[in-house]
Short mmCIF file of C-alpha atoms in Angstrom, two decimals:
data_model
loop_
_atom_site.label_atom_id
_atom_site.label_comp_id
_atom_site.label_asym_id
_atom_site.label_seq_id
_atom_site.Cartn_x
_atom_site.Cartn_y
_atom_site.Cartn_z
CA MET U 661 -41.69 -24.90 17.38
CA LYS U 662 -37.86 -26.34 16.60
CA ASN U 663 -36.63 -23.10 15.89
CA THR U 664 -38.12 -21.49 19.29
CA ILE U 665 -36.52 -24.24 21.61
CA LYS U 666 -33.38 -23.83 19.40
CA SER U 667 -33.57 -20.24 20.08
CA ALA U 668 -33.76 -20.42 23.70
CA LEU U 669 -31.45 -23.36 24.30
CA LEU U 670 -29.06 -20.95 22.50
CA ALA U 671 -29.95 -17.58 24.58
CA ALA U 672 -29.40 -19.88 27.81
CA CYS U 673 -25.75 -21.04 26.73
CA LEU U 674 -25.12 -17.50 26.44
CA LEU U 675 -26.38 -15.75 29.61
CA THR U 676 -25.16 -18.95 31.29
CA SER U 677 -21.72 -18.25 30.12
CA ALA U 678 -21.71 -14.55 30.44
CA ALA U 679 -22.78 -14.99 34.08
CA ALA U 680 -20.35 -17.41 34.74
CA MET U 681 -17.48 -15.08 33.66
CA ALA U 682 -19.06 -12.09 36.00
CA ALA U 683 -18.08 -14.49 39.12
CA PRO U 684 -16.44 -13.45 41.97
CA SER U 685 -13.08 -15.34 42.43
CA LEU U 686 -10.13 -15.58 44.97
CA VAL U 687 -6.72 -14.10 44.38
CA TYR U 688 -3.85 -16.21 45.57
CA SER U 689 -0.11 -15.90 46.75
CA GLY U 690 0.86 -19.33 46.59
CA SER U 691 -1.55 -21.18 48.75
CA ASP U 692 -2.64 -18.04 50.82
CA VAL U 693 -5.95 -16.43 49.65
CA VAL U 694 -4.86 -12.64 49.79
CA GLY U 695 -8.07 -10.91 48.28
CA VAL U 696 -11.12 -11.47 45.95
CA THR U 697 -11.70 -9.96 42.51
CA ALA U 698 -15.24 -9.10 41.46
CA LEU U 699 -16.98 -8.91 44.60
CA ASP U 700 -20.39 -7.93 43.84
CA VAL U 701 -21.44 -5.31 46.58
CA GLY U 702 -25.10 -3.93 45.73
CA GLY U 703 -24.51 -3.93 42.24
CA SER U 704 -20.75 -2.49 42.21
CA PHE U 705 -18.20 -4.51 41.65
CA TYR U 706 -15.12 -4.20 43.88
CA ASP U 707 -11.43 -5.97 44.39
CA VAL U 708 -11.18 -6.81 48.01
CA THR U 709 -7.34 -7.42 49.23
CA TRP U 710 -6.82 -7.42 53.45
CA GLN U 711 -3.59 -6.38 55.30
CA GLU U 712 -2.75 -6.93 58.90
CA GLY U 713 -1.58 -4.16 60.88
CA SER U 714 -3.24 -1.06 62.82
CA PHE U 715 -5.99 1.14 61.08
CA ASP U 716 -3.19 3.71 61.20
CA ALA U 717 -0.62 1.75 59.52
CA VAL U 718 -2.69 0.02 56.88
CA ILE U 719 -5.18 2.75 55.66
CA GLY U 720 -2.97 5.74 56.94
CA ALA U 721 -4.28 9.20 54.91
CA ASN U 722 -6.15 7.55 51.80
CA PRO U 723 -9.74 7.32 52.28
CA PHE U 724 -11.38 4.05 52.69
CA THR U 725 -13.87 3.08 50.50
CA PHE U 726 -17.21 3.38 52.83
CA ASP U 727 -16.13 6.55 54.83
CA GLY U 728 -19.34 7.38 56.36
CA ASP U 729 -21.54 5.05 54.76
CA ALA U 730 -22.39 2.16 57.47
CA ALA U 731 -24.95 0.45 55.11
CA GLY U 732 -22.28 0.52 52.21
CA ALA U 733 -19.75 -1.12 54.91
CA MET U 734 -22.41 -3.64 55.88
CA SER U 735 -23.41 -4.51 52.35
CA ALA U 736 -19.54 -5.17 51.67
CA ALA U 737 -18.70 -7.22 54.75
CA ASN U 738 -21.91 -9.22 53.75
CA ALA U 739 -20.90 -9.93 50.55
CA LEU U 740 -17.33 -11.20 51.44
CA ILE U 741 -19.38 -13.16 54.01
CA ALA U 742 -21.46 -14.81 51.46
CA PHE U 743 -18.54 -15.30 49.23
CA PHE U 744 -16.55 -16.83 51.69
CA ASN U 745 -19.07 -19.16 53.20
CA SER U 746 -20.05 -20.14 49.34
CA VAL U 747 -17.06 -21.08 48.40
CA GLY U 748 -15.50 -22.77 51.88
CA VAL U 749 -12.91 -20.40 52.91
CA VAL U 750 -11.71 -20.78 56.28
CA PRO U 751 -9.21 -18.81 58.25
CA THR U 752 -6.22 -20.90 57.85
CA ASP U 753 -6.14 -20.12 53.91
CA LEU U 754 -5.96 -16.48 54.32
CA GLY U 755 -2.80 -15.02 54.20
CA ASN U 756 -1.36 -11.23 53.78
CA GLY U 757 -0.35 -11.11 57.48
CA LEU U 758 -3.04 -13.42 59.40
CA ALA U 759 -1.83 -15.90 61.69
CA CYS U 760 -5.21 -17.33 61.90
CA VAL U 761 -3.58 -20.95 62.68
CA ASP U 762 -6.74 -23.39 62.83
CA VAL U 763 -10.63 -23.22 62.41
CA ASN U 764 -10.89 -23.14 66.71
CA SER U 765 -9.23 -19.52 66.67
CA ASP U 766 -10.98 -16.15 66.58
CA CYS U 767 -10.30 -14.38 63.05
CA ASP U 768 -11.71 -11.21 61.67
CA ILE U 769 -11.66 -8.97 58.34
CA VAL U 770 -12.56 -5.30 59.12
CA VAL U 771 -14.51 -3.38 56.67
CA PRO U 772 -13.88 -0.03 58.45
CA TYR U 773 -16.50 2.85 57.67
CA SER U 774 -15.42 5.79 59.94
CA ASP U 775 -12.22 7.60 61.38
CA ALA U 776 -13.23 6.18 64.94
CA VAL U 777 -12.83 2.93 63.29
CA ASP U 778 -16.83 1.51 63.78
CA ALA U 779 -16.59 -1.33 61.34
CA TYR U 780 -18.21 -4.41 60.33
CA ASN U 781 -16.32 -7.13 60.52
CA ALA U 782 -16.29 -10.92 58.68
CA ASP U 783 -15.76 -12.41 61.74
CA TRP U 784 -15.08 -16.11 61.78
CA ASP U 785 -17.57 -18.34 64.49
CA GLN U 786 -15.24 -20.57 65.82
CA SER U 787 -18.03 -21.92 67.55
CA SER U 788 -19.76 -25.66 66.52
CA ASN U 789 -21.07 -23.17 63.38
CA GLN U 790 -17.73 -22.82 61.81
CA THR U 791 -18.88 -20.13 59.33
CA TRP U 792 -18.12 -16.34 58.90
CA VAL U 793 -20.55 -14.28 60.43
CA LEU U 794 -21.19 -10.62 60.72
CA GLN U 795 -20.01 -8.69 63.32
CA PRO U 796 -20.33 -4.78 64.40
CA GLN U 797 -17.14 -3.55 66.39
CA THR U 798 -15.25 -0.10 67.26
CA TRP U 799 -11.44 -0.68 66.97
CA ALA U 800 -9.02 1.73 68.32
CA PRO U 801 -7.30 3.02 65.48
CA THR U 802 -3.66 1.41 66.82
CA PHE U 803 -4.94 -1.64 67.60
CA ASP U 804 -2.71 -4.37 66.22
CA ASN U 805 -3.52 -8.09 66.14
CA ASN U 806 -2.18 -10.49 63.73
CA LEU U 807 -5.97 -12.15 64.00
CA VAL U 808 -7.21 -9.16 62.23
CA ALA U 809 -6.82 -7.75 59.00
CA ILE U 810 -8.25 -4.49 57.57
CA ALA U 811 -10.11 -4.79 54.35
CA MET U 812 -9.58 -2.58 51.46
CA PHE U 813 -12.28 -2.21 48.43
CA SER U 814 -11.57 -0.96 45.42
CA GLU U 815 -13.71 -0.48 42.28
CA SER U 816 -13.09 -3.30 40.02
CA LEU U 817 -12.11 -1.97 36.48
CA GLY U 818 -14.61 -3.37 34.03
CA GLY U 819 -17.37 -4.79 36.43
CA GLY U 820 -16.58 -8.12 36.95
CA GLY U 821 -14.89 -9.04 33.70
CA ASN U 822 -11.51 -9.12 34.80
CA ASN U 823 -11.82 -12.33 36.02
CA VAL U 824 -10.42 -15.37 33.47
CA PRO U 825 -13.32 -17.50 32.25
CA GLU U 826 -13.64 -21.04 33.49
CA PRO U 827 -13.11 -23.20 30.34
CA ALA U 828 -16.33 -24.75 30.19
CA SER U 829 -17.71 -20.84 30.29
CA LEU U 830 -15.78 -20.35 27.16
CA ALA U 831 -17.10 -23.80 25.79
CA LEU U 832 -20.70 -22.39 26.47
CA LEU U 833 -20.24 -19.22 24.57
CA GLY U 834 -18.62 -21.29 21.59
CA LEU U 835 -21.55 -23.42 21.17
CA GLY U 836 -24.10 -20.82 21.55
CA LEU U 837 -22.28 -18.75 18.97
CA ILE U 838 -22.02 -21.60 16.37
CA GLY U 839 -25.58 -22.62 17.31
CA LEU U 840 -26.54 -19.07 16.46
CA ALA U 841 -24.09 -18.99 13.22
CA ALA U 842 -25.87 -22.22 12.23
CA THR U 843 -29.33 -21.37 12.53
CA ARG U 844 -28.86 -18.12 10.44
CA LYS U 845 -27.22 -20.05 8.09
CA ARG U 846 -30.39 -22.28 7.61
CA ARG U 847 -32.63 -19.08 7.20
#
């Protein structure tokens, strides 16, 4: 019975530390948030950056990740929204050319899915809710406003393992491995 409890505890430590290492994280340039690494979108991990500018200027001739995939773009925007809301990102935190000066101004990060610039936006709800919400919208390819940025998703190499794990995660992993070794040694 004792060994079963020890084994379960060790397994929990190892699983917890592994899950913590695959968590998405914010990317900073100075104090500005300029991206997200290892964002889980329907089981695939993406690194996300955004850039202020017109669709034509930012995307140019390069295909965008969710070209022709409205459901994928919606899932990506929802994943970005959920992450922003969970870690408390507000528009004034965002960099890369965005000029969202306060929490009472409109601010959008656009996830395009067609050449006509149909998109799902991570839209800052500047009303009393003050959270990120999903908003479908069609943009003109030449539209440029410093309160709007185009999101660029690229597959995360290593499926979420690119992050530097927190010290607590490493400690949990180490404790789990030490406990596993001690249990094996006793047998």
